Short mmCIF file of C-alpha atoms and ligand atoms in Angstrom, two decimals:
data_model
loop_
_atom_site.label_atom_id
_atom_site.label_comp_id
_atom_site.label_asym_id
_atom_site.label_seq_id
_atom_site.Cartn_x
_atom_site.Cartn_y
_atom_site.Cartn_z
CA UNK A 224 -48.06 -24.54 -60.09
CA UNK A 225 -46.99 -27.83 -59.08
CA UNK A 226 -45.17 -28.90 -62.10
CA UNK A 227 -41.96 -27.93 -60.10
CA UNK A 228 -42.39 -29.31 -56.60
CA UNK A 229 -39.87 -28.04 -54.04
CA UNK A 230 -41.19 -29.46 -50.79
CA UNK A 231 -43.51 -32.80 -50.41
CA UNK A 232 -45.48 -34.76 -48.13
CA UNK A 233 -46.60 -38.06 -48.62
CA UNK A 234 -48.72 -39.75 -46.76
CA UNK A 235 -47.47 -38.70 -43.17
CA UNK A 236 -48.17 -39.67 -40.03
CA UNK A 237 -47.35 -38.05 -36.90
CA UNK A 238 -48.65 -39.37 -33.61
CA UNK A 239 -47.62 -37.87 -29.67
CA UNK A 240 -48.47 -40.55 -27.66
CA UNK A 241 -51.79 -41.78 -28.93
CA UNK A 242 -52.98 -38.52 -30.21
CA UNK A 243 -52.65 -38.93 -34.22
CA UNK A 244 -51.56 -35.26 -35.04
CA UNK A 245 -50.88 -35.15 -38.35
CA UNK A 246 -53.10 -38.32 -40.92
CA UNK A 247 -52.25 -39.33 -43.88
CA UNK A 248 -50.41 -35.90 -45.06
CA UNK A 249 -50.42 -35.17 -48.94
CA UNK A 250 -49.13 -31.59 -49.73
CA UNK A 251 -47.04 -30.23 -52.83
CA UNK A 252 -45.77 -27.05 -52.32
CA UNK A 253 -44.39 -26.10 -56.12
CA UNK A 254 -41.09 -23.41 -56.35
CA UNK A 255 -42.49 -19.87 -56.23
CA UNK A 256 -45.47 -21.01 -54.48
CA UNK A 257 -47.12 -19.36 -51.46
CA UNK A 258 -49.33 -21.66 -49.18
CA UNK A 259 -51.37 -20.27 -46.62
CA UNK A 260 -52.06 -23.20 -43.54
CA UNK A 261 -55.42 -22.19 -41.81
CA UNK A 262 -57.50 -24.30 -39.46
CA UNK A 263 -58.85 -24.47 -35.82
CA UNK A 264 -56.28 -24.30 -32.54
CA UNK A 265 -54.63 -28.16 -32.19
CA UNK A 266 -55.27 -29.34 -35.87
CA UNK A 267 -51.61 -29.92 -36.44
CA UNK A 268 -50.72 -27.06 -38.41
CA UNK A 269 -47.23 -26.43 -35.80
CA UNK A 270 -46.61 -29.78 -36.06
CA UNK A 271 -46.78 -29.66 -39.95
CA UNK A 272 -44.19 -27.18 -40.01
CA UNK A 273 -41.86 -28.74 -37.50
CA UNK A 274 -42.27 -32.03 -38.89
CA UNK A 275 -40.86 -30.28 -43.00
CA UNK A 276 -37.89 -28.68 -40.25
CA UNK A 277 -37.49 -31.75 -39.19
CA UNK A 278 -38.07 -30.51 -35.29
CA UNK A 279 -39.93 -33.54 -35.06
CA UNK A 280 -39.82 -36.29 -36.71
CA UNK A 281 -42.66 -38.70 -38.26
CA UNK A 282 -43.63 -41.84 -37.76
CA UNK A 283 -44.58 -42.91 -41.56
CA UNK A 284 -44.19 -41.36 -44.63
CA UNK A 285 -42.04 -39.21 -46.87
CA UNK A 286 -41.11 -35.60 -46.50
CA UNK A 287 -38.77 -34.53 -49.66
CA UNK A 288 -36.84 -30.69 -49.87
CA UNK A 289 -36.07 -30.62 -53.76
CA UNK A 290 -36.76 -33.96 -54.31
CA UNK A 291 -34.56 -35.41 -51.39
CA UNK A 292 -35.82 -36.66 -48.04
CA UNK A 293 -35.06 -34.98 -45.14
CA UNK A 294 -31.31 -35.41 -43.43
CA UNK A 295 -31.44 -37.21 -40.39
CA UNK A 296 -28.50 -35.44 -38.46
CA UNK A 297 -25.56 -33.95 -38.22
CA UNK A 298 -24.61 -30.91 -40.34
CA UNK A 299 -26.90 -32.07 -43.34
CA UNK A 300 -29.44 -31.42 -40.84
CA UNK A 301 -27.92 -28.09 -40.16
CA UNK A 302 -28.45 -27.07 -43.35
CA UNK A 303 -31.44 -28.31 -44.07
CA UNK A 304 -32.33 -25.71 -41.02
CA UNK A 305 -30.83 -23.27 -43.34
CA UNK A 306 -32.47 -24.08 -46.52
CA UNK A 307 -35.77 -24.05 -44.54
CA UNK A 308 -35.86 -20.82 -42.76
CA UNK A 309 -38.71 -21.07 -40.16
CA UNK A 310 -39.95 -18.32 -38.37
CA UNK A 311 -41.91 -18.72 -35.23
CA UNK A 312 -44.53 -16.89 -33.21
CA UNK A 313 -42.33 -16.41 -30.60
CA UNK A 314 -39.57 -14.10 -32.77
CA UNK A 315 -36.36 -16.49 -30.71
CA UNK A 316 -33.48 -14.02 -31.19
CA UNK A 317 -30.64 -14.24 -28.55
CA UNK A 318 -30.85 -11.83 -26.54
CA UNK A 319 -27.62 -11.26 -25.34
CA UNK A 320 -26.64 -10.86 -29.14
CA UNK A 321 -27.07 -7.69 -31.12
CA UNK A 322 -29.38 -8.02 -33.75
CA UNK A 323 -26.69 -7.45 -36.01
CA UNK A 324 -24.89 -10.69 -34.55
CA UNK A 325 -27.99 -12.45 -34.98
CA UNK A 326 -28.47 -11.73 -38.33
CA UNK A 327 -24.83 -12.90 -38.97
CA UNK A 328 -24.14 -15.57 -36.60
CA UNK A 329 -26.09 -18.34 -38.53
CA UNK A 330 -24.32 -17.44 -41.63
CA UNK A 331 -20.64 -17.69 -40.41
CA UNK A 332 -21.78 -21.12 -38.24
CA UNK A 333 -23.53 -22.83 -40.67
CA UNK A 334 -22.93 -21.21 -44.00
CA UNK A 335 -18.87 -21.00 -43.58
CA UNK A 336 -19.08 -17.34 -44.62
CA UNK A 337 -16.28 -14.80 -43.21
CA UNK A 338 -17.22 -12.69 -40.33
CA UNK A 339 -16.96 -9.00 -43.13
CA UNK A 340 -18.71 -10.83 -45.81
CA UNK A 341 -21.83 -12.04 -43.23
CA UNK A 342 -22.29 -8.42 -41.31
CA UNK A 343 -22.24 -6.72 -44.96
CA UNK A 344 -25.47 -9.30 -46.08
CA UNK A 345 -26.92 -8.83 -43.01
CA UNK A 346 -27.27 -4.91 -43.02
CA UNK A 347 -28.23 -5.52 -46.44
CA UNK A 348 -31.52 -7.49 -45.52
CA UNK A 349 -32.19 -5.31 -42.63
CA UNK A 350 -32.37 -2.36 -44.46
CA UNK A 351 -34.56 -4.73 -46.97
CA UNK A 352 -37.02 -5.36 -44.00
CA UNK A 353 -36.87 -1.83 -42.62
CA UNK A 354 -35.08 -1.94 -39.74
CA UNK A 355 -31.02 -0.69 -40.78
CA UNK A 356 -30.99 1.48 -37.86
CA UNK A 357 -31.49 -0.93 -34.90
CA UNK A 358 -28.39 -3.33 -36.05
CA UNK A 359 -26.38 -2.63 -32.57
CA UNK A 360 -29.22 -2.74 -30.67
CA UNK A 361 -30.48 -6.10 -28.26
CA UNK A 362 -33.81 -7.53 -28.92
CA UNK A 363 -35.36 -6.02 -25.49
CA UNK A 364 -34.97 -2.99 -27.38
CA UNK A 365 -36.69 -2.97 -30.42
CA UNK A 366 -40.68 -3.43 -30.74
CA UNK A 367 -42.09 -7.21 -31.31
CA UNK A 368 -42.99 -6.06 -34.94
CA UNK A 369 -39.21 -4.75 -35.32
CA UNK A 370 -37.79 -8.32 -33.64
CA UNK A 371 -40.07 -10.01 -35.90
CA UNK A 372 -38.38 -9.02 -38.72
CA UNK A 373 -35.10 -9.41 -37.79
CA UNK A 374 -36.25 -12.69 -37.08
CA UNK A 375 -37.08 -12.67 -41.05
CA UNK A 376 -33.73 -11.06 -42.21
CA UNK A 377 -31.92 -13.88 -40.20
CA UNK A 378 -33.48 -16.36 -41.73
CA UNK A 379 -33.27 -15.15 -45.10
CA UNK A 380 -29.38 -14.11 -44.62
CA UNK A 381 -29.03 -17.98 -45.07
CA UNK A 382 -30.12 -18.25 -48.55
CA UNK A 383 -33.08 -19.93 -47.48
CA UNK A 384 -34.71 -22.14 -50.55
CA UNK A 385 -38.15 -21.99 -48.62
CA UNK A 386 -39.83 -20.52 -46.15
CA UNK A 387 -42.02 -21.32 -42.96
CA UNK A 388 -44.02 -18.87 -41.03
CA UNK A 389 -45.68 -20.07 -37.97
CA UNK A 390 -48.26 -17.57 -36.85
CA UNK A 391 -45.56 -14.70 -36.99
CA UNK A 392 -48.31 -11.48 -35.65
CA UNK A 393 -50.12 -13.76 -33.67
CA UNK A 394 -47.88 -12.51 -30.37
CA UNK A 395 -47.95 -8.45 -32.55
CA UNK A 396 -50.07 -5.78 -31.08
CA UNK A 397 -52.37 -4.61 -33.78
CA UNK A 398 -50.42 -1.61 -35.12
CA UNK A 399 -47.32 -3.66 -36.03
CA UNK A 400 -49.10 -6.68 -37.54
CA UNK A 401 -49.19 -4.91 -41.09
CA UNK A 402 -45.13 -3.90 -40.87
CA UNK A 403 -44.33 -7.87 -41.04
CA UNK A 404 -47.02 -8.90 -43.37
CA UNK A 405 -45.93 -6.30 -45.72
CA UNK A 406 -42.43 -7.62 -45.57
CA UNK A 407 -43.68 -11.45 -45.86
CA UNK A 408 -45.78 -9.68 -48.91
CA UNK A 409 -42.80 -8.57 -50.59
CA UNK A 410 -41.30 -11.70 -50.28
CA UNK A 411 -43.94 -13.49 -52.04
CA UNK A 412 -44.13 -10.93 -54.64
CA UNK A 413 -40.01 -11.80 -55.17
CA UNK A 414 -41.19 -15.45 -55.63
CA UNK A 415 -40.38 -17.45 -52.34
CA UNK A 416 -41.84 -20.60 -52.06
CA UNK A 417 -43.73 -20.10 -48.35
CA UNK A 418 -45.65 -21.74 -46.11
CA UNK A 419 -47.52 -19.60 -43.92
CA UNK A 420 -49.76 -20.05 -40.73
CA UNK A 421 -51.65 -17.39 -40.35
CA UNK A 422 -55.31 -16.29 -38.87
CA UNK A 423 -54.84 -13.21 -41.20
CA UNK A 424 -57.20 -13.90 -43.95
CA UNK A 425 -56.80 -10.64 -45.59
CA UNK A 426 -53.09 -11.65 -46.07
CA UNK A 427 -54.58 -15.31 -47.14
CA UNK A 428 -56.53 -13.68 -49.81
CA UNK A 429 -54.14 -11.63 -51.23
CA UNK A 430 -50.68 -13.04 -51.25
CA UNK A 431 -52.02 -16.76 -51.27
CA UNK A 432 -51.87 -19.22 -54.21
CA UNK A 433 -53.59 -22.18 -52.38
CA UNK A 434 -55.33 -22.05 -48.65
CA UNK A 435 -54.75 -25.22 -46.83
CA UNK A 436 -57.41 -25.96 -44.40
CA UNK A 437 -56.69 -28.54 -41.82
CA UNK A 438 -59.10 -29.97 -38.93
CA UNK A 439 -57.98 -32.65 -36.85
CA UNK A 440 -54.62 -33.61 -37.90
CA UNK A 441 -56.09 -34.13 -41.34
CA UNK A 442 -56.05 -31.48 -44.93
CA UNK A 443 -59.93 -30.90 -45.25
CA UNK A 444 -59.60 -28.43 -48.25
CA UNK A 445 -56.72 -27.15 -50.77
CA UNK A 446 -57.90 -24.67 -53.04
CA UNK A 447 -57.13 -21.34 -54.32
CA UNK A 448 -58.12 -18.34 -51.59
CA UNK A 449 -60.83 -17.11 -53.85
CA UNK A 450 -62.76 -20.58 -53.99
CA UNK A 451 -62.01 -21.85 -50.48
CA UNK A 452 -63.29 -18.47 -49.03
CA UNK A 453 -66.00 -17.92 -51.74
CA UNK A 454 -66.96 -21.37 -51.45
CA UNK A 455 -66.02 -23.14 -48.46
CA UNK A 456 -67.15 -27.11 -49.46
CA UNK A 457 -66.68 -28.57 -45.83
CA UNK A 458 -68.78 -28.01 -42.79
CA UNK A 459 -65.41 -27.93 -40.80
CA UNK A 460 -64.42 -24.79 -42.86
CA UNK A 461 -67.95 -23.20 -42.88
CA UNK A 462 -67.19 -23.19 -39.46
CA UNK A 463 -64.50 -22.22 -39.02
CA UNK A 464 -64.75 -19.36 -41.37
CA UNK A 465 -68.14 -18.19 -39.63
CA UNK A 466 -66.13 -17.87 -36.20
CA UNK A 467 -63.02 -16.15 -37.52
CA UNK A 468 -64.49 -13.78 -39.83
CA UNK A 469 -67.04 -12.63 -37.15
CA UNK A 470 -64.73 -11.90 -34.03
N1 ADP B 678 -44.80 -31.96 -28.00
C1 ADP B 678 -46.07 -32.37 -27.93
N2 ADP B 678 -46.42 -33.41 -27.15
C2 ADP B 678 -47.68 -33.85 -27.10
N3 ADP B 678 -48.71 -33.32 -27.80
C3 ADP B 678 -48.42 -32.28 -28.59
C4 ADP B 678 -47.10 -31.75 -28.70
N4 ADP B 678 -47.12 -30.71 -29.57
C5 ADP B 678 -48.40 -30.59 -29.98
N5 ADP B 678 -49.18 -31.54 -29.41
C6 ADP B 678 -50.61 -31.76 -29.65
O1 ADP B 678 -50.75 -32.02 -31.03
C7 ADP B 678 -51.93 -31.41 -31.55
C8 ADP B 678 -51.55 -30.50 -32.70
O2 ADP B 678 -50.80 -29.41 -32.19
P1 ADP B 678 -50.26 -28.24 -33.09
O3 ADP B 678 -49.54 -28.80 -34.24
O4 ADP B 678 -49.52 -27.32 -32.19
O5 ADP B 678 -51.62 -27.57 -33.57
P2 ADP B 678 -51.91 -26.11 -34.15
O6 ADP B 678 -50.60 -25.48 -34.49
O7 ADP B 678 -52.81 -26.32 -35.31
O8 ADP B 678 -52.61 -25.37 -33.04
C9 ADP B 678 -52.58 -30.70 -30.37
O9 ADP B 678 -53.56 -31.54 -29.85
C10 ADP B 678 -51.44 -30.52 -29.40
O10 ADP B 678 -51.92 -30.46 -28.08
MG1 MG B 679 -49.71 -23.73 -33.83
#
C-alpha cells in the first residue's frame, strides 16, 4: 500500500521545552490508505497530527504532502490547511455562523469559490453526512454527534487530499459515537487516505489498513489491525491493549 505515498515523516523530532514529544518519526501513509494512531494519553499522537497540519512545527526532520514539504506560511500554508482537513475532538465550528456558513466559508476564503457555487457543495455534503436539515441552524443547536459532522462536511467541502481525525467521539455521548464513525466509515470505504486517533478499536479493526501504536513520543508497532491486535509484539501494547479492552 505504500507504493504511492501521499503523506511522510522522516525522522522527526518534536521537543516542548525539554520534553521530546515526538522521536525519530518514520510513517508512510500511501493514497487510499487508512491509518489508525492508538497509544496511551501524552504519547504524542496530537502532536503527530498537528505537526503533518503544520500547527506546530518540528525541530528536525522532513514532513512531505505528495511528495513536497510542508509550506511554511502564508497562503501556501492556507492551503495546505485545506488539503489536510483535520478534525478535532473539540468539533470548533463558529458559533455565531450557521452551519451552512461554516460549511461554505472555508471554501469561498481559501478555495476562491463563488458564494452560489460553495452553499450548493455544501448542502451537498451535508446531506452526504446526514444532517441536510440543520443547514440554518447554529451549532448550540444541533447534538455534538450532529456538530461533529458538520465539522466533517466542512472539511471535506475543501477538496481535502487527506484526512486527520483527532479523537472525533472522544467528547460524543455513547449513542452518537456510531453516527460519526459510520460517516468516517464511508469515507474510507470511498478511498480517503486518513489518519485517525481513535480509542475505538472496533472502528480500528474494521476500517483500518495499518494500527500505529505509539508510547512515549516514539512508533512502537505498525502493523495491520488483525496482527497488532491478534498479536500484540510489545509489552507497551500488551498493555495497553489489556487496559482498554477491559474498561
Ligand atoms: N503546547 C504544549 N506545550 C507543552 N507540552 C505539550 C504541549 N502539547 C502537548 N504537550 C505535551 O506533549 C506530550 C504529548 O502530547 P499529545 O501529543 O497531546 O499526546 P496524546 O495526544 O497522545 O495524548 C504530553 O506530555 C503533553 O503534555
Ligand atoms: Mg491527544
Amino acid at each position: 500500500m505504500t507504493v504511492d505515498p501521499l503523506i511522510e515523516l522522516r525522522d522527526v523530532n518534536k521537543y516542548f521545552g525539554d520534553l521530546h514529544v515526538l522521536q525519530d518519526i518514520g510513517l508512510t501513509v500511501g493514497r487510499g490508505e487508512v491509518v489508525v494512531v492508538i497509544g496511551p494519553s501524552g504519547s504524542g499522537k496530537s502532536t503527530l497530527c498537528r505537526a503533518i497540519n503544520r500547527l506546530e512545527t518540528v525541530q528536525s526532520g522532513t514532513i512531505l504532502l505528495d511528495g513536497q514539504p510542508l509550506p511554511h506560511e502564508g497562503k501556501a500554508l492556507a492551503r495546505l490547511r485545506a488539503d489536510v482537513g483535520m478534525v478535532f475532538q473539540s468539533f470548533n465550528l463558529f458559533a455565531h455562523k450557521t452551519v451552512l456558513q461554516n460549511v461554505s466559508l472555508g471554501q469561498v476564503k481559501v478555495r476562491g469559490r463563488k458564494k452560489e457555487d460553495a452553499d450548493r457543495r455544501s448542502r451537498d455534503l451535508l446531506d452526504r453526512v446526514g444532517v441536510a436539515d440543520q443547514a440554518d441552524k447554529y451549532p448550540a443547536q444541533l447534538s455534538g454527534g450532529q456538530q461533529q459532522r458538520v465539522a466533517i462536511a466542512r472539511a471535506l467541502a475543501m477538496e481535502p487530499k487527506a484526512m486527520l481525525f483527532d479523537e472525533p467521539t472522544s467528547a460524543l455521548d455513547p449513542e452518537m459515537i456510531n453516527e460519526v464513525l459510520e460517516v468516517m466509515r464511508q469515507l474510507a470505504g470511498e478511498g480517503m487516505t486518513m489518519i485517525v486517533v481513535t480509542h475505538e478499536m472496533g472502528f480500528a479493526r474494521s476500517a483500518a489498513h495499518r494500527v500505529v501504536f505509539m508510547a512515549d513520543g516514539r512508533i512502537v508497532e505498525d502493523r495491520p489491525p488483525g496482527e497488532f491486535f491478534g498479536d500484540p509484539r510489545s509489552d507497551r501494547a500488551k498493555d495497553f491493549l489489556s487496559k482498554i479492552l477491559k474498561h
